[in-house]
Each structure stands twice: as structure tokens, then as C-alpha cells.
PDB file of C-alpha atoms in Angstrom:
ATOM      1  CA  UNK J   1      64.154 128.739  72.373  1.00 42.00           C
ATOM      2  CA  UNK J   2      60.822 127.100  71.851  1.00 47.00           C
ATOM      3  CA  UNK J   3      59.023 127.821  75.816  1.00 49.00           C
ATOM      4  CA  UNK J   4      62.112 128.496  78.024  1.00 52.00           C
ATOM      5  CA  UNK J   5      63.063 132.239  78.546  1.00 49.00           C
ATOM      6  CA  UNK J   6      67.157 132.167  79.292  1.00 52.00           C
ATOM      7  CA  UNK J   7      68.387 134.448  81.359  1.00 48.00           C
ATOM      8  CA  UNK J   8      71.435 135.589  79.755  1.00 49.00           C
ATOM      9  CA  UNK J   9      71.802 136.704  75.986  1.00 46.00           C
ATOM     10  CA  UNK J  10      74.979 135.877  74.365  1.00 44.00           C
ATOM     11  CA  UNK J  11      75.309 139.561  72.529  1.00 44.00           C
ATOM     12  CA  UNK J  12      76.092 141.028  75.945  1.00 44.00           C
ATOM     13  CA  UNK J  13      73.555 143.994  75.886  1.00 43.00           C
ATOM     14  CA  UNK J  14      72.737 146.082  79.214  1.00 38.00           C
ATOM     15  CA  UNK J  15      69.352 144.504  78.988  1.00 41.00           C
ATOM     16  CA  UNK J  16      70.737 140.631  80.151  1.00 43.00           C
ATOM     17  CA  UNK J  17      72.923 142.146  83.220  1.00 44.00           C
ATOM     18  CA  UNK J  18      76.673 142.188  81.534  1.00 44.00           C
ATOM     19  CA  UNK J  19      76.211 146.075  81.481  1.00 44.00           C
ATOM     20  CA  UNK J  20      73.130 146.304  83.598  1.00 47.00           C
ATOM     21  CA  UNK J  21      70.969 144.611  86.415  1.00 50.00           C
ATOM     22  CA  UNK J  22      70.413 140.878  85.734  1.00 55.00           C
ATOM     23  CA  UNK J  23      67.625 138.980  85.063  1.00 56.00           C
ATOM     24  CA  UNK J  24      65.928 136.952  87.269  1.00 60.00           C
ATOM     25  CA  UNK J  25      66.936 133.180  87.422  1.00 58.00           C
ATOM     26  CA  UNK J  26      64.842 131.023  87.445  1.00 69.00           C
ATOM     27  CA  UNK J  27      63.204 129.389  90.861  1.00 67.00           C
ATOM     28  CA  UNK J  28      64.801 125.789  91.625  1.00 65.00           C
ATOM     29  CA  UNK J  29      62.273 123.771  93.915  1.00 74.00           C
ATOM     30  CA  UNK J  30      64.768 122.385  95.523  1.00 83.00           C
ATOM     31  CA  UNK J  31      67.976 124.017  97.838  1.00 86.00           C
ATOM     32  CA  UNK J  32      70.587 122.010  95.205  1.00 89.00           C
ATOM     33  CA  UNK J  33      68.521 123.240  91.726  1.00 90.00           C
ATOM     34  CA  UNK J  34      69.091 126.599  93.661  1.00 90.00           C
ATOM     35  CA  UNK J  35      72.627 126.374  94.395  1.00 91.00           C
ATOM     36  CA  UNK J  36      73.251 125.011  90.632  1.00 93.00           C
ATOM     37  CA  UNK J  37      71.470 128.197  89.658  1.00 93.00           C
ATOM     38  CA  UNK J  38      73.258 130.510  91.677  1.00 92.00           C
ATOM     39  CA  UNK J  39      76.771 129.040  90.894  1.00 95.00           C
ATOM     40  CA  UNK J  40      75.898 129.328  86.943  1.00 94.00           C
ATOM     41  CA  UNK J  41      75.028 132.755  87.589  1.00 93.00           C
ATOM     42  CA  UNK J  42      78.048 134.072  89.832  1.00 93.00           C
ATOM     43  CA  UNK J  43      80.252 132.012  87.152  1.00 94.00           C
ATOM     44  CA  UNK J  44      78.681 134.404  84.135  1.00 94.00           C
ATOM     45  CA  UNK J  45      76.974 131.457  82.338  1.00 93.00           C
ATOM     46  CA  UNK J  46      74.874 132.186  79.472  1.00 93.00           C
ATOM     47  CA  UNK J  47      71.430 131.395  78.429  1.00 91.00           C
ATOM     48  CA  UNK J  48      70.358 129.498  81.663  1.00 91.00           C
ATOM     49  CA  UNK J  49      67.214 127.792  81.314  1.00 91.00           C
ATOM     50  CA  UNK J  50      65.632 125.318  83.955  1.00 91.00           C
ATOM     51  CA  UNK J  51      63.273 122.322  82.436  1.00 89.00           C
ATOM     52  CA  UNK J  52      60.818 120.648  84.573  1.00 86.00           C
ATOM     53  CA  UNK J  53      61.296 116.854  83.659  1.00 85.00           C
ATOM     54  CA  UNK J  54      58.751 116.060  86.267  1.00 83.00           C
ATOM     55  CA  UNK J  55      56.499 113.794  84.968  1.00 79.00           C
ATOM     56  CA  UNK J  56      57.806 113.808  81.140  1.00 80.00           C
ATOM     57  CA  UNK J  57      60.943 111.394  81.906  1.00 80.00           C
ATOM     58  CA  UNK J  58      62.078 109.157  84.742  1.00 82.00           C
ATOM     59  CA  UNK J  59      65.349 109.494  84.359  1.00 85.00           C
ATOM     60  CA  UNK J  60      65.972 112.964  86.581  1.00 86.00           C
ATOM     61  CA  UNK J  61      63.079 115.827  87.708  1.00 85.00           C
ATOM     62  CA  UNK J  62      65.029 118.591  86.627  1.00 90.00           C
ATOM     63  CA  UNK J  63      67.341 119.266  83.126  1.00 92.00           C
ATOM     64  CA  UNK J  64      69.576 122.223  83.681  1.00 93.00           C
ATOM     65  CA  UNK J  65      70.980 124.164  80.233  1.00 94.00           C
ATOM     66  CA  UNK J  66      73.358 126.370  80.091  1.00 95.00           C
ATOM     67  CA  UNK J  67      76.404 128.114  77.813  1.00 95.00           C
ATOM     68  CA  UNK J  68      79.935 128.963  78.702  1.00 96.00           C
ATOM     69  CA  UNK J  69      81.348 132.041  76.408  1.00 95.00           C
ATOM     70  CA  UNK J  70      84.886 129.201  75.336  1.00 94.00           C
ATOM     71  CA  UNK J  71      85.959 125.711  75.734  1.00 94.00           C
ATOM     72  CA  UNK J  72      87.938 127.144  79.249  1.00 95.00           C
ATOM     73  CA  UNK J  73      84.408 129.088  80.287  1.00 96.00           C
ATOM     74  CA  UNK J  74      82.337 125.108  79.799  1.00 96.00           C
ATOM     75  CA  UNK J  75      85.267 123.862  81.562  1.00 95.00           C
ATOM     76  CA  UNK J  76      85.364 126.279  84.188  1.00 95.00           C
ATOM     77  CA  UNK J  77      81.246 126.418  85.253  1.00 96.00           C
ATOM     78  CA  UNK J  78      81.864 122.159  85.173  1.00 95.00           C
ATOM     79  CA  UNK J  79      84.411 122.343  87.798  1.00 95.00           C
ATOM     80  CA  UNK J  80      82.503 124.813  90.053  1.00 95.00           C
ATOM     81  CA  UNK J  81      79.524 123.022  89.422  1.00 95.00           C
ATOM     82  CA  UNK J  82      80.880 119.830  90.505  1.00 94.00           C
ATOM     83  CA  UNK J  83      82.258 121.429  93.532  1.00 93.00           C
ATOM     84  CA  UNK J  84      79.106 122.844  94.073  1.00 93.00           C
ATOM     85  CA  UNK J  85      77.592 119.714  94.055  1.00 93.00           C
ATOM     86  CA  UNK J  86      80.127 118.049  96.538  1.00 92.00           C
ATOM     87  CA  UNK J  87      79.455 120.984  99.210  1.00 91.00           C
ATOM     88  CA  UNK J  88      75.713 119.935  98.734  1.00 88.00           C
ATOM     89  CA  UNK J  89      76.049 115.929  99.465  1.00 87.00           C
ATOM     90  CA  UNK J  90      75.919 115.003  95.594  1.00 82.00           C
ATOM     91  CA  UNK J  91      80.020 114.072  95.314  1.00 78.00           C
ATOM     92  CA  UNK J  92      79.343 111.401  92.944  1.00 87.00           C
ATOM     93  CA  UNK J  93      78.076 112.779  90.499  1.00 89.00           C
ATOM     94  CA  UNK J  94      78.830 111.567  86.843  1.00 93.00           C
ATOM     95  CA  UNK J  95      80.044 114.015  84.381  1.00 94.00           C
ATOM     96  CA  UNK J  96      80.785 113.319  80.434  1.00 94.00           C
ATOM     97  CA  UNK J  97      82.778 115.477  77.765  1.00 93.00           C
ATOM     98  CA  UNK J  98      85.116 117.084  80.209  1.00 89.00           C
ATOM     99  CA  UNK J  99      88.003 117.095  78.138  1.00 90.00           C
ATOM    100  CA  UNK J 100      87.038 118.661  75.137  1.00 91.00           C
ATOM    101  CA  UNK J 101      84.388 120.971  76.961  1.00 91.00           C
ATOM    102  CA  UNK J 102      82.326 121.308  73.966  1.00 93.00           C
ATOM    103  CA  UNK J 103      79.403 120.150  75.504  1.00 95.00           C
ATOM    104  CA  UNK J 104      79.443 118.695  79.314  1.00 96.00           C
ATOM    105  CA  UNK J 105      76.823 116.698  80.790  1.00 96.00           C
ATOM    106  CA  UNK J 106      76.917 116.550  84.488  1.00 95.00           C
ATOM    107  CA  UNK J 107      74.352 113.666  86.038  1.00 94.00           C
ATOM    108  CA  UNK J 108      73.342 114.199  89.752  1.00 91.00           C
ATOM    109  CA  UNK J 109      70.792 112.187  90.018  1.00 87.00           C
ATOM    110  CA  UNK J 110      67.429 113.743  89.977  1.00 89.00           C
ATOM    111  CA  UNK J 111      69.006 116.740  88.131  1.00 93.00           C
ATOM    112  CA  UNK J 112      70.785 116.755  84.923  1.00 94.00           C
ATOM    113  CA  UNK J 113      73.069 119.761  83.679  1.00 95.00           C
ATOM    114  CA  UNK J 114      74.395 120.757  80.499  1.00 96.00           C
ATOM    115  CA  UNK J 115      76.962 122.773  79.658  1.00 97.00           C
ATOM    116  CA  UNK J 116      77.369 124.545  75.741  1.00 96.00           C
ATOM    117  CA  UNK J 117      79.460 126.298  73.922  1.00 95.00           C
ATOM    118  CA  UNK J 118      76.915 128.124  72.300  1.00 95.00           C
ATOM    119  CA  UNK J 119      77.489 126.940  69.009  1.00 95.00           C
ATOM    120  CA  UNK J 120      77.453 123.510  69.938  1.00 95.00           C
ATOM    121  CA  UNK J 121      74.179 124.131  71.938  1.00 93.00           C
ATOM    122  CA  UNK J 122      72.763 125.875  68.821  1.00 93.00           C
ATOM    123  CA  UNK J 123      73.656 122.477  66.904  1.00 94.00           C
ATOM    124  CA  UNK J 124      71.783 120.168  69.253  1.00 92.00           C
ATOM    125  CA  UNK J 125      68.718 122.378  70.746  1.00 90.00           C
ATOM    126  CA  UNK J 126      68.191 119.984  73.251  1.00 89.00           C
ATOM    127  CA  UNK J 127      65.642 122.783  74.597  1.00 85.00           C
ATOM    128  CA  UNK J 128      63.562 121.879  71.669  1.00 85.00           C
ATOM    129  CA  UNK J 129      63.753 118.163  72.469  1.00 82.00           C
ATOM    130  CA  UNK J 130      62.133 119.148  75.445  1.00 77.00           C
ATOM    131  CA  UNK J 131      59.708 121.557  74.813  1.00 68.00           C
ATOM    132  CA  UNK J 132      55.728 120.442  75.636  1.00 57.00           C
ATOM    133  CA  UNK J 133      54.631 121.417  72.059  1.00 49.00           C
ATOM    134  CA  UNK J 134      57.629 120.055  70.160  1.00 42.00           C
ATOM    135  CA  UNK J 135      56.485 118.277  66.755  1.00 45.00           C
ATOM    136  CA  UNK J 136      57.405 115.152  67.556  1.00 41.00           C
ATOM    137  CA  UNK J 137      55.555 114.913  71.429  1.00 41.00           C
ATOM    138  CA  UNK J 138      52.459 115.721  69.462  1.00 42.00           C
ATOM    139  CA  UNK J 139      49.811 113.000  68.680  1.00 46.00           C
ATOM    140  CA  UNK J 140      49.244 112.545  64.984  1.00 46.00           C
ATOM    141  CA  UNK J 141      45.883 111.532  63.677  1.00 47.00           C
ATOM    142  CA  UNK J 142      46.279 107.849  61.719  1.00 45.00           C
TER     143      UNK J 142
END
């Protein structure tokens, strides 16, 4: 995934903690980053990778990926999340594609979370989008 190391493999081996000991998660540097991180990983999401937006976009500081294993498992790790969220002062937060749970998009302010199916997420790579050498954040010589 181009940079970000997830935490959770989707082929459930004893080597990403669905058989074994988990992975480490990666460090939040802030108490809600680390309570979005710890609900993902209680809730069995997949793949969780945390991206640094800090200077690279002014829209939030942190962009939080993530994949559910089914349309009910996206739906699920949304609704904890959000409740999450509420218990941490962040009630309003804005959430898109709840319906279909496909792919939700949960805005909190200064941190953004995504939820896949993992097909879906496989399909848009937004981890790519993101990455510090991806093609297109590279300056090209005229």
C-alpha cells in the first residue's frame, strides 16, 4: 500500500492477530486519533492505516483508512465510530455513504475516516493518493 503498513491483513493468518497476537496500531497524537484507533481495533477492522495530513492538506491533520470484512461490518465500525466520537465531544460529526456502506466517510473535523469494503478500497487506493512519493506529487522537469 505504497508507505503505510496496515495492521490487519484481510487473509486472516495468525501473523495479523485473527489467530495470533495483534499488531501494533498505530500511535494517534492525539487522545480522539487514539480512541478512533482503538474502537477500529476492538471492532475487528481490517487494514488500518493512519496518514499524517499535517502539512500536505488543510482540510483535516489526520486521514484514517480502514476495511470492514461486509456491507453490515462498514456499517457496524461507522456506528461505533460515531458513537465513539460523541463520547469524545465530536457529536457532529458529518458522515457520507451510510446507507449503502460501501465506502463511508466520516468528517470530524481535523480527522477524516474511511471506511472500505475491501474491494471497494482496492478500487479507489486512496492510500496511494496520499502517499509522499506518489507520481503525481512529484515535480516534473519542463
Amino acid at each position: 500500500m505504497d508507505g503505510f503498513a496496515p495492521i490487519h491483513s484481510e487473509d486472516g493468518d495468525s501473523s495479523t492477530g485473527f489467530d495470533g497476537p495483534r499488531a501494533a496500531l498505530p500511535a494517534g497524537s492525539t487522545s480522539l486519533e487514539n480512541a478512533i484507533l482503538a474502537k477500529l481495533d476492538d471492532d475487528k477492522a481490517q487494514d488500518i492505516v493512519l496518514i499524517d495530513l499535517k502539512g500536505k492538506s488543510p482540510m483535516a491533520d489526520t486521514m484514517i483508512v480502514a476495511s470492514g470484512r461486509s456491507h453490515r461490518h462498514v456499517g457496524a465500525l461507522a456506528d461505533h465510530l460515531l458513537r465513539t466520537l460523541k463520547e469524545n465531544g465530536e457529536g457532529k460529526a458529518k458522515v457520507e455513504g451510510l446507507p449503502h456502506c460501501d465506502w463511508v466517510l466520516i468528517d470530524a473535523g481535523d480527522v477524516i475516516i474511511h471506511l472500505f469494503r475491501p474491494e471497494v478500497r482496492m478500487f479507489y487506493n486512496i492510500e496511494k493518493i496520499w502517499a509522499v512519493d506518489s507520481a503525481h506529487r512529484t515535480p516534473t522537469s519542463v
